[in-house]
Amino acid sequence: NIESILLSIESSSGPPWQSQSRLVTDNRPLLYIEHRSLNPEMELKRYFGARAVLGDQRPRQRQRQYVRSTWLTAPKDTWPRHSKTGISMVLLETRRGEQHFAFEHNREYQLVQFKFLDAVESMDPNNLVLLLQMNPYHVDSLLQLSDVCRMQEDQEMARDLIERALYTLECAFHPVFSLTSGTCRLDYRHPENRAFQLALFKHLLFLERRGCPRTALEVCKLLLSLDPENDPLCMLLMVDLLSLRAREYTFFTRMFQEWEGHRNLSQLPNFAFSVPLAYFFLSQQEDLSEAEQSRAREQADSLIQQALIMFPSALMPLLDRCSVQPDPVVASHAFFGLEAQLSVPPALSQLVSLYLGRSHALWKDPAVMAWLETNVHQVLRVVDAKEPILEEAEQKRKARYQNAPRNVYRHVILSEIREATAALPPEVTAQPIMGFDPLPPLDSMASYSRPERAAHPANESTLSLFFRSLLPNFNLQGDIRAGEAEPGAGQNLNQGVNRLMAAMRDMLANIQFQEPPRDDNPEGDGGDWD
């Protein structure tokens, strides 16, 4: 049996991200990950069959040269030949049964990384392409160029670049690093570790769009296990959607039961609405007994009513997303009206927009809508009775959700849900956001730094810039200032001018004028012209 972990955080009155965390081990594997489940081809074969998925790939695979076997991705024949990339992984320490690892870059890879940063600052994707031609397995270049391809609607190439980045990083794994043990940690504060987690996140998005929710769920579990205490990419905001789409209702409800007491998961809108929806789907399963179906339905009714009382601003946008017109009683009631939506704290509005933009399709089922309508009317009876639970929920909304943590903003940026992205605060949107490292942690622990580049004078003349384009080392102003300070600087200036003239002579000597094309048939169609 593979040892797994359960994430558990000391209970507090605040939202989940304000909790102090500790690690708890349980004999029952909750975040159980199988190697096979990380391969999307396995899930596609179950739905469409091996013949439809593989097609004519089998003969080519027999002739393909030997490559390293990996679990996250399968290397393709179209990829460049893989060799040493300069990335390695080291074991930093082992404490409390956890093994902490970190990726490392050797000197050659660091030089390529500096060139990559120059290419990003140039804002020209062609520079990234040139860099990848020379270094086809540079991870950050693959991540950045994948975003460029996705913006240009080339989804296949974007996905291929992400898979190539994952293959590169998996080939650099430490011999003891395991994807499924649940005890291997990668600290997101190390810049070298971020590429792997970001590549997994983007790979997860492509898997979900390809119709492989079960594989995407396993990748989500893997990301949760790499840094469970901090959850730098806030995977808790996505695990509910993947669990429901993969029909893993038992896993999801069990996760909620075991973590709610420590992480207050019900304070996240996605858990507050998705957990009762999972119980409702469980109550519809025919393989359960009538008693089990009845208990699941009661649990679903109780939790959805609590969610509607805690987050009343989510109902009307949800119905609008599902193209459902509420009845006059609900539409005219102040509890779910416009005032409830305008009084929402900014962080809560961000979380609600993210959930609705991502998961509204799960509520379009007529049976789900009928169940939701019944519980909405039950909540209105509680509101009209002015029970104390309403005041408690209002106080919680005012005390919490004023400011979202940095990992929530990072998750919103990576998810690219339009409604949630539009609600990002100005302090986030005002800073430059790079696809290869969005919103880096404020307490980053870099192992090496980029060397300072020589700053060119801001007041250089046009003539000086022209000279520099011919001779990169030429500095007219520097030579002049040196001539003012040193007695022999005139000779240096003369030498610089002589080098400039020699470069200009070489440039003029290499200029070739091409004659205009001549017509070999002067008596052709042009003969009618005078």
PDB file of C-alpha atoms in Angstrom, residues 15-18 188-189 194 198 201 230-235 237 347 350-351 354 402-415 424-434 437-444:
ATOM      1  CA  PRO A  15     -11.102  31.591   6.182  1.00  0.00           C
ATOM      2  CA  PRO A  16      -9.112  28.522   5.100  1.00  0.00           C
ATOM      3  CA  TRP A  17      -6.038  30.418   3.945  1.00  0.00           C
ATOM      4  CA  GLN A  18      -5.534  32.008   7.372  1.00  0.00           C
ATOM      5  CA  TYR A 188       7.365  27.014  -4.233  1.00  0.00           C
ATOM      6  CA  ARG A 189       9.635  29.718  -2.861  1.00  0.00           C
ATOM      7  CA  ARG A 194       7.979  26.695  -9.820  1.00  0.00           C
ATOM      8  CA  LEU A 198       3.196  25.591 -13.236  1.00  0.00           C
ATOM      9  CA  PHE A 201      -1.201  23.175 -13.626  1.00  0.00           C
ATOM     10  CA  ASN A 230       0.866  26.621   1.448  1.00  0.00           C
ATOM     11  CA  ASP A 231      -1.010  25.360  -1.628  1.00  0.00           C
ATOM     12  CA  PRO A 232       0.777  27.961  -3.795  1.00  0.00           C
ATOM     13  CA  LEU A 233      -1.474  27.429  -6.826  1.00  0.00           C
ATOM     14  CA  CYS A 234      -4.628  27.105  -4.656  1.00  0.00           C
ATOM     15  CA  MET A 235      -5.715  23.748  -5.996  1.00  0.00           C
ATOM     16  CA  LEU A 237     -10.411  25.992  -5.751  1.00  0.00           C
ATOM     17  CA  ALA A 347     -12.324  38.727  -2.048  1.00  0.00           C
ATOM     18  CA  GLN A 350     -13.586  37.062  -6.642  1.00  0.00           C
ATOM     19  CA  LEU A 351     -14.203  33.527  -5.364  1.00  0.00           C
ATOM     20  CA  LEU A 354     -14.319  32.093 -10.246  1.00  0.00           C
ATOM     21  CA  GLN A 402     -11.615  41.517   2.661  1.00  0.00           C
ATOM     22  CA  ASN A 403      -8.343  40.636   0.943  1.00  0.00           C
ATOM     23  CA  ALA A 404      -7.510  37.449  -0.903  1.00  0.00           C
ATOM     24  CA  PRO A 405      -4.049  35.919  -0.459  1.00  0.00           C
ATOM     25  CA  ARG A 406      -1.487  35.900  -3.229  1.00  0.00           C
ATOM     26  CA  ASN A 407      -2.037  32.270  -4.166  1.00  0.00           C
ATOM     27  CA  VAL A 408      -5.715  32.957  -4.951  1.00  0.00           C
ATOM     28  CA  TYR A 409      -4.722  35.749  -7.342  1.00  0.00           C
ATOM     29  CA  ARG A 410      -2.133  33.435  -8.873  1.00  0.00           C
ATOM     30  CA  HIS A 411      -4.789  30.777  -9.392  1.00  0.00           C
ATOM     31  CA  VAL A 412      -7.160  33.281 -11.013  1.00  0.00           C
ATOM     32  CA  ILE A 413      -4.468  34.449 -13.422  1.00  0.00           C
ATOM     33  CA  LEU A 414      -3.539  30.918 -14.451  1.00  0.00           C
ATOM     34  CA  SER A 415      -7.153  29.772 -14.796  1.00  0.00           C
ATOM     35  CA  LEU A 424      -8.593  41.397  -9.967  1.00  0.00           C
ATOM     36  CA  PRO A 425      -7.597  44.402  -7.831  1.00  0.00           C
ATOM     37  CA  PRO A 426      -5.501  47.204  -9.380  1.00  0.00           C
ATOM     38  CA  GLU A 427      -2.457  46.364  -7.257  1.00  0.00           C
ATOM     39  CA  VAL A 428      -2.307  42.997  -9.038  1.00  0.00           C
ATOM     40  CA  THR A 429      -3.080  44.097 -12.587  1.00  0.00           C
ATOM     41  CA  ALA A 430      -0.696  47.067 -12.402  1.00  0.00           C
ATOM     42  CA  GLN A 431       2.399  44.868 -12.127  1.00  0.00           C
ATOM     43  CA  PRO A 432       3.831  42.874 -15.030  1.00  0.00           C
ATOM     44  CA  ILE A 433       2.678  39.249 -15.013  1.00  0.00           C
ATOM     45  CA  MET A 434       4.810  36.656 -16.769  1.00  0.00           C
ATOM     46  CA  ASP A 437       6.280  32.872 -13.175  1.00  0.00           C
ATOM     47  CA  PRO A 438       3.040  34.742 -12.353  1.00  0.00           C
ATOM     48  CA  LEU A 439       3.057  36.637  -9.059  1.00  0.00           C
ATOM     49  CA  PRO A 440       6.219  35.141  -7.561  1.00  0.00           C
ATOM     50  CA  PRO A 441       6.223  34.809  -3.767  1.00  0.00           C
ATOM     51  CA  LEU A 442       7.450  37.831  -1.865  1.00  0.00           C
ATOM     52  CA  ASP A 443       9.804  35.613   0.149  1.00  0.00           C
ATOM     53  CA  SER A 444      11.477  33.879  -2.795  1.00  0.00           C
TER      54      SER A 444
END
